Amino acid sequence: MNEVIVPQRELNEECGIIGIKSKQKKALAYDIYFGLFALQHRGQESAGIAVSYEKRKIYYFKKMGLVSDVFEEETLNAFPDGDCAIGHVRYSTTGSSNVVNAQPVVFYGRFGRMAIAHNGNIINCDSLKSAMMKKGHVFQSSIDSEVIASLINLNSETCLLDGIIKTCSELEGAYSLVIMADDKLVAVRDRHGLKPLVIGKRGDDIVFASETCALDSLNAEFIRDIKPGEIVTVDENNNMTSTFMPNIERHSCIFEYVYLARSDSSIDGRSVYDMRYDCGKYLAELYKIEADVVAGVPDSAIVAARAYSEMTGIPLVDALSKNRYVGRTFIQPSQSLRENGVRVKLNAIKNNINGKRLVLIDDSIVRGTTSKKIIKLLRDSGAKEVHMLIASPIVKYPCFFGVDMDSRDKLIGGYRSEEEICEIIGADSLHYLPIEYLIKAAKGNRCEYCAACFDGNYPIEVDKYNCGKFVLEI
Amino acid sequence: MNEVIVPQRELNEECGIIGIKSKQKKALAYDIYFGLFALQHRGQESAGIAVSYEKRKIYYFKKMGLVSDVFEEETLNAFPDGDCAIGHVRYSTTGSSNVVNAQPVVFYGRFGRMAIAHNGNIINCDSLKSAMMKKGHVFQSSIDSEVIASLINLNSETCLLDGIIKTCSELEGAYSLVIMADDKLVAVRDRHGLKPLVIGKRGDDIVFASETCALDSLNAEFIRDIKPGEIVTVDENNNMTSTFMPNIERHSCIFEYVYLARSDSSIDGRSVYDMRYDCGKYLAELYKIEADVVAGVPDSAIVAARAYSEMTGIPLVDALSKNRYVGRTFIQPSQSLRENGVRVKLNAIKNNINGKRLVLIDDSIVRGTTSKKIIKLLRDSGAKEVHMLIASPIVKYPCFFGVDMDSRDKLIGGYRSEEEICEIIGADSLHYLPIEYLIKAAKGNRCEYCAACFDGNYPIEVDKYNCGKFVLEI
Amino acid sequence: MNEVIVPQRELNEECGIIGIKSKQKKALAYDIYFGLFALQHRGQESAGIAVSYEKRKIYYFKKMGLVSDVFEEETLNAFPDGDCAIGHVRYSTTGSSNVVNAQPVVFYGRFGRMAIAHNGNIINCDSLKSAMMKKGHVFQSSIDSEVIASLINLNSETCLLDGIIKTCSELEGAYSLVIMADDKLVAVRDRHGLKPLVIGKRGDDIVFASETCALDSLNAEFIRDIKPGEIVTVDENNNMTSTFMPNIERHSCIFEYVYLARSDSSIDGRSVYDMRYDCGKYLAELYKIEADVVAGVPDSAIVAARAYSEMTGIPLVDALSKNRYVGRTFIQPSQSLRENGVRVKLNAIKNNINGKRLVLIDDSIVRGTTSKKIIKLLRDSGAKEVHMLIASPIVKYPCFFGVDMDSRDKLIGGYRSEEEICEIIGADSLHYLPIEYLIKAAKGNRCEYCAACFDGNYPIEVDKYNCGKFVLEI
Amino acid sequence: MNEVIVPQRELNEECGIIGIKSKQKKALAYDIYFGLFALQHRGQESAGIAVSYEKRKIYYFKKMGLVSDVFEEETLNAFPDGDCAIGHVRYSTTGSSNVVNAQPVVFYGRFGRMAIAHNGNIINCDSLKSAMMKKGHVFQSSIDSEVIASLINLNSETCLLDGIIKTCSELEGAYSLVIMADDKLVAVRDRHGLKPLVIGKRGDDIVFASETCALDSLNAEFIRDIKPGEIVTVDENNNMTSTFMPNIERHSCIFEYVYLARSDSSIDGRSVYDMRYDCGKYLAELYKIEADVVAGVPDSAIVAARAYSEMTGIPLVDALSKNRYVGRTFIQPSQSLRENGVRVKLNAIKNNINGKRLVLIDDSIVRGTTSKKIIKLLRDSGAKEVHMLIASPIVKYPCFFGVDMDSRDKLIGGYRSEEEICEIIGADSLHYLPIEYLIKAAKGNRCEYCAACFDGNYPIEVDKYNCGKFVLEI
């Protein structure tokens, strides 16, 4: 009778990156390790650390698994002290769990050893790779980072920075990079600023990271966001200089605020927590619902639900309890057990919803399967009505810049209206936040954001490129 | 400059137990597995499942680790279908990670194979053990469950139920038991009802579990709590009968509501979530504080903070963000890194507290080290004032009934006043919830609860027994 | 066309045991570890070490696997220094890989902690166990050692030694024991002396072990064999005293010489190597064969082949090469691959046998499947004739005293003559060594040996007992 | 008093390789697996298998560890059926246990996916690598195979075979290769034929392997050795064609016969077993020693000892017993235990040597530490005299072609005479086999062998190249 509730995380960010440059040699592997912990939500499939310890010598270790599984104490202790280090966590969309696809990518070229960590997706990667292969180069993995690394090396005729600048002019797509080479640490953000990247300081140490929460974990002070198209170089004496690419047009990913980033981070000067709060506030402005209680889907939509409650006066309750121990190794129940009904990951708190008309707020709906199961669970637990509010617009288009969303027809909103979606998921009513309110919550101008997953306006002409496995359907 | 914030879980419940009796043979190991997931918060050190599959044959597997680590798919598939099964998760206080101390305990006696799972602490265990040893019995572990099992066997001269009844009359202390023997499943709750134990139904199947959240995870319907001193027997035809011990005096553990149980469970008819909400409400009645915002320490004190906010009108914010990926294998930073400052498990959400006067609510303070670190973190992140409210009284006395609290002098409140504790943890003010309000929130009479950790009124004369490693200090 | 050659080890000795008593505390776990290495051939399924370190405190660790897998460096380093230690390697015939069946068995009784390690098989174990169960005792495993341990404890009314003596008078079957209890180390050999057990000395330390090769591995000097029915006690001051059981009748297992023991050991004063050499010599006396070369099946029959060659003048060659890296984790090829032919464990050295008439010597034939495959391999590799000589008589009867031989009808010689066996394995001729020559090679009197697997004369009336899974068929 | 005997394997061959080409798709991963088992003695540090399964698609798996550890059943079953496969076992001399240095090396270039497995050492690798790096190529490992692979790709302008031929003309040093690319399987042996490589057939399948024992393990028929400088190509229809490099001068490694190869293999038409036998025979011709018994150091020198015994009439005995269970994970005893004396890997068989004058034969002496320990052990076990005979000449020079011998001053014979070495190892006398006898045993002409480790006549002008870590000292 009852349905199974075993929700999967529906969206996957490709990566989290971090880099540290110090004046003296120290146990930087530990710093990177703690930083990667703070970025774990950006990728759970593999983790890696590379430390530069002698003139052009790099020690690195990477493996499939969570940061805590990959790095045991003896693994960390085996790292030499160093003055420069980078780290990476990755979520892979390829299904290939081969460690050859893990990062950082470490290679040896004409300027000695280099290491690179990448967050994003290069959409002209195949053509760049083909061109290099025609010249006789070989590749050992299927990841963009290896192409970027090889290209930087090939383009670095006199010095590395020239190579990076020239390479950036060839790359199309989303990329935030940290590159360790030639006694320097370089951080790069693509000309659209699609993926976040920030600068922090801890004493004399300079830290680059995908999100500010990684700076906090190291007790580093947040200095500023790296600007779209900016290349920041920290030299051997920890002097920091900036160069800019041509043709800069900011289009930061709005979905970082909606779902991807941690709520205690801030991106491009805007607190993720505050932005999510404002989304809830705008939902309250737009949608007055006759209801007894309001609740958020844990964890990311709780903030918006609180805002909604505060604005409307409808009491906030916890409707769902999340099991903190259900991780990646969780065994799926077989069909017979599913029918028997198993609610392992989420449970309803019956007393709070029994006989109540409920407003349920979620951050977004991608495939819709989880929403459907949650609504059924809440009804089975006594909710009289379930009105769903989504703190972002309908996801209608796939992302080509590093978020693992399916093709348009797999998206529940790909070709459907609010009403049609409402019927499928079984809600009493369903409303989405219009895009102008989302942008307003992010405190920016519409033109500064990439909201292509909502409106199809890709900042890059994606139909010019063979975009991976995705075929564009606009 | 900044301090390290790596809070440890300060209190540890000894165990969670579950048992299922079915009319037909089926894959009960999977049911127990999902049930143990729901009880994982009650013990993370070892997990075990035992399934009875043929007349008196038991297949079992137990190992150190989380449920998800102990039971991989092939381990679960190796279990035969059965009509009776029990499971156990354990937190050990002994430091001995020997699997010999894991449960269920399976043994072979005059009535064939039996298995037992135990939650609680038998305070006269040593004397019972000595008496049996004098008669020539041997023991292979240091856990109570082995003694209980041996004693039941020894006492079962004609039938098992007699043995159980006789044994219960000898045991002093806290115990909830599920026992699988002789084609029957038996559930026992000690005469004080110290530890919770509930009955559920799923079709014809009967389920016993420590908390109702485990019933929910199996889609089983909650029937009722097992009463203090009740022995419930489910026979081969799934008929359920009850027997009662003499001298029943209910003294349910109040700390289950405060901290141990999951908020989506209900104990002895009272919702844990609602009880915690009421504690927050009473704090608001008692303590009016000039503050800008109120926040709860995640996860267990968020509910009380919401109640406080709703009653006082002081806005609720998230002050702290918890890293969901920091688990048991987390490597502690070395001293030099600590001093450098690492905030891995908790981070402050600065925007919400910067320049603000903050009311911070926690469920309890045991050793006080975490509170001190959290307050420092909040101040470093800009909080102008930090007023701490605790949703329970001062913890002054150790527990002898299954909660791992230190000896009285290790408890920050063991011999100190509110004012003294406030100074140590560095708060601007500190207030605890008086015990009468706590009892009121639990909707019971004072005499029905064991609140000995707060008031020293142990329901059993603990000084008559050599209570483990603890020396009573009242 | 060619057959698969993946020989399994056909016979399995149950266990190897070792014990050390020192005057001072030291890292005895390491000594036991090295000793167990030397005894690894006696059991590859589990390994365990127990160290007594404080008055009646025992630290132990046991696990499924080879000695080198069970004991990693940190596991060994975790052992405290101690003045007494025992160890055990086990081959299990039960198929149950549950660690609960591993040894040493450690238990707590009226004389404090004790630990016991056992080699052999108690044939009246079931009735002893039943009797104890009737008195209300429970058991947690299916191994003899737990029964012996419980019985010793039960029988020890005034002191441990009395308990051991009384227990030995009740045990029927084969047992060599090392027992650590009450500041003493005790070694016991059953009244038939079925299983070997020796005494060694290293400085002041006293060492007991199943074979002399374990003494050598510790650089301990061989003192003497423990006599049948002897109980040797080493007290807290390392004084050694002997007691004897009544009704001693020596019947040492002749199969230890044939196959089980390592060739560099000596048993009851007779070198295993020399005994095997003599068996080859007697084969030469008895069987003159027209052949070009003689070879032994590696490793245990090489010695006999050399003797045969030296006596007959027929040149000795290596006919078979053994892959040293094929261990327990070796994956069996699927049927299609088998048919394709895989010779992974053994290979023929063609040059040595091509076109030759070969005498092939093996120590024994149990099930006969390996012999058949080897002969086929040799013929396929060019051998013109293969004449097989076996350095022991036909195995006709199962062993009830600790060697894992199948029931009589699974033994190729169970009901067959030399000629019939010869035809099945495909040899040109086949001859066994008569039992009187085997006894002569062991330099003893017929009545001093148990050769029941060859002649059916069990030293104990086995049909009085329900001998495990075996039904006696004489 | 007694010394520790924990001999290490003193010499390490770099690699073993194998390749199979079939007409139909089948479970070739299993074939490679069994073949690698047979080649395990050539490398124990990592193992890898690559299978080509669709037009240019390659599935591969490689890891640190023995073949049996790297490939569990599910790992093997994950391989798709394919029509071409290669495998590799490796011993690394670099100390870097990074899997990036394991083989086969799989890469993607202008002709699609390729895979390569290499045995040997390219002495001009650094200069080839530098030249490629100057052109902008990058490398991700420190192994020769990556350079060979990249170079073949770069040189393959029109077709792969041209690229291979051109690359071979640039490579200096020792290399046997199997290359899987473009629906073809190619086997290459360098122009000196330094490393062995053979061709076998199993039905229509064609097999290449380092040694004939790998053919035997697959039941493949030995066809012939690949000739020095030969490039054998098997096309999509399993047609086999040969091409030859210019400047062919055979210099096969004589040390393959002495120590590296398995005795059941034959190399360049000569049985390794027979060659070792003849070495023993020549020792007998040259050195008449007054002795009671002769023995060989197990396993490789037993053959020579037998020959010596047969020629001289001095009886052959086993003086040493080797523990078959001491593997790579063996824990070294600490200093205090060493002094106490531990003989874990080797034990003396006292009865055979006590009071005897012993001739002990070994295949070679490299560093000399093991010989010294063995002689001490034999004396401690009663040997009256120990005369050592070595079945090869004094090792005086390091190898640059793939055998891990130390620099000249680490070799006990680097700058010492027979007499000096004899004194160091503590033998009563010591004699080596002169090189002309060694060559005679291999049944070849002196000019056809590389015996540089004995005579310093390197077939390639090694002082022209910066030979890795070795400095040439002639």
Tab-separated table of N, CA and C in Angstrom, chain A residues 32-70:
chain	number	residue	atom	x	y	z
A	32	ILE	N	44.691	20.833	3.197
A	32	ILE	CA	43.867	20.488	2.029
A	32	ILE	C	42.795	19.483	2.447
A	33	TYR	N	43.198	18.522	3.270
A	33	TYR	CA	42.260	17.500	3.757
A	33	TYR	C	41.060	18.136	4.465
A	34	PHE	N	41.306	19.067	5.361
A	34	PHE	CA	40.199	19.705	6.074
A	34	PHE	C	39.377	20.572	5.123
A	35	GLY	N	40.068	21.217	4.188
A	35	GLY	CA	39.352	22.013	3.191
A	35	GLY	C	38.442	21.152	2.322
A	36	LEU	N	38.952	19.991	1.927
A	36	LEU	CA	38.139	19.096	1.090
A	36	LEU	C	36.914	18.593	1.864
A	37	PHE	N	37.070	18.396	3.163
A	37	PHE	CA	35.915	18.019	3.988
A	37	PHE	C	34.793	19.037	3.841
A	38	ALA	N	35.180	20.306	3.866
A	38	ALA	CA	34.179	21.367	3.780
A	38	ALA	C	33.545	21.406	2.392
A	39	LEU	N	34.243	20.863	1.386
A	39	LEU	CA	33.735	20.883	0.003
A	39	LEU	C	33.149	19.531	-0.403
A	40	GLN	N	33.055	18.603	0.527
A	40	GLN	CA	32.622	17.236	0.220
A	40	GLN	C	31.269	17.202	-0.501
A	41	HIS	N	30.371	18.151	-0.164
A	41	HIS	CA	29.047	18.170	-0.810
A	41	HIS	C	29.144	18.409	-2.309
A	42	ARG	N	30.265	18.916	-2.811
A	42	ARG	CA	30.410	19.195	-4.241
A	42	ARG	C	30.882	17.981	-5.034
A	43	GLY	N	31.167	16.855	-4.372
A	43	GLY	CA	31.634	15.675	-5.104
A	43	GLY	C	31.996	14.569	-4.143
A	44	GLN	N	31.373	13.399	-4.313
A	44	GLN	CA	31.607	12.298	-3.351
A	44	GLN	C	32.217	11.069	-3.996
A	45	GLU	N	32.634	11.176	-5.240
A	45	GLU	CA	33.101	9.957	-5.895
A	45	GLU	C	34.602	9.715	-5.774
A	46	SER	N	35.392	10.791	-5.855
A	46	SER	CA	36.831	10.597	-5.664
A	46	SER	C	37.391	11.821	-4.968
A	47	ALA	N	38.577	11.658	-4.401
A	47	ALA	CA	39.245	12.773	-3.734
A	47	ALA	C	40.736	12.650	-3.982
A	48	GLY	N	41.412	13.799	-4.057
A	48	GLY	CA	42.847	13.759	-4.309
A	48	GLY	C	43.553	14.978	-3.762
A	49	ILE	N	44.816	14.771	-3.376
A	49	ILE	CA	45.664	15.861	-2.885
A	49	ILE	C	47.020	15.763	-3.577
A	50	ALA	N	47.572	16.909	-3.990
A	50	ALA	CA	48.930	16.953	-4.538
A	50	ALA	C	49.705	18.030	-3.798
A	51	VAL	N	50.925	17.689	-3.369
A	51	VAL	CA	51.760	18.628	-2.627
A	51	VAL	C	53.088	18.798	-3.351
A	52	SER	N	53.480	20.036	-3.574
A	52	SER	CA	54.781	20.340	-4.186
A	52	SER	C	55.793	20.523	-3.066
A	53	TYR	N	56.851	19.734	-3.056
A	53	TYR	CA	57.706	19.765	-1.858
A	53	TYR	C	59.154	20.108	-2.124
A	54	GLU	N	59.649	19.765	-3.323
A	54	GLU	CA	60.988	20.242	-3.653
A	54	GLU	C	60.860	20.887	-5.004
A	55	LYS	N	61.869	21.618	-5.384
A	55	LYS	CA	61.872	22.235	-6.724
A	55	LYS	C	61.259	21.254	-7.716
A	56	ARG	N	60.021	21.500	-8.079
A	56	ARG	CA	59.348	20.734	-9.125
A	56	ARG	C	59.062	19.284	-8.786
A	57	LYS	N	59.096	18.928	-7.510
A	57	LYS	CA	58.694	17.573	-7.152
A	57	LYS	C	57.294	17.599	-6.556
A	58	ILE	N	56.464	16.677	-6.985
A	58	ILE	CA	55.080	16.627	-6.507
A	58	ILE	C	54.772	15.238	-5.955
A	59	TYR	N	54.219	15.206	-4.762
A	59	TYR	CA	53.722	13.960	-4.184
A	59	TYR	C	52.210	14.032	-4.229
A	60	TYR	N	51.566	12.984	-4.716
A	60	TYR	CA	50.106	13.056	-4.778
A	60	TYR	C	49.475	11.715	-4.477
A	61	PHE	N	48.204	11.765	-4.089
A	61	PHE	CA	47.436	10.559	-3.816
A	61	PHE	C	45.981	10.849	-4.145
A	62	LYS	N	45.371	9.981	-4.915
A	62	LYS	CA	43.946	10.151	-5.241
A	62	LYS	C	43.307	8.787	-5.353
A	63	LYS	N	42.054	8.732	-5.028
A	63	LYS	CA	41.385	7.440	-4.958
A	63	LYS	C	39.875	7.635	-5.040
A	64	MET	N	39.150	6.588	-5.426
A	64	MET	CA	37.694	6.644	-5.410
A	64	MET	C	37.229	6.643	-3.951
A	65	GLY	N	36.223	7.452	-3.635
A	65	GLY	CA	35.657	7.419	-2.283
A	65	GLY	C	35.531	8.797	-1.661
A	66	LEU	N	34.921	8.839	-0.490
A	66	LEU	CA	34.796	10.066	0.278
A	66	LEU	C	36.158	10.480	0.832
A	67	VAL	N	36.305	11.750	1.135
A	67	VAL	CA	37.561	12.266	1.696
A	67	VAL	C	38.015	11.416	2.884
A	68	SER	N	37.068	11.069	3.764
A	68	SER	CA	37.434	10.325	4.979
A	68	SER	C	37.841	8.892	4.666
A	69	ASP	N	37.371	8.331	3.559
A	69	ASP	CA	37.770	6.979	3.179
A	69	ASP	C	39.099	6.986	2.424
A	70	VAL	N	39.273	8.008	1.579
A	70	VAL	CA	40.480	8.071	0.749
A	70	VAL	C	41.719	8.332	1.598
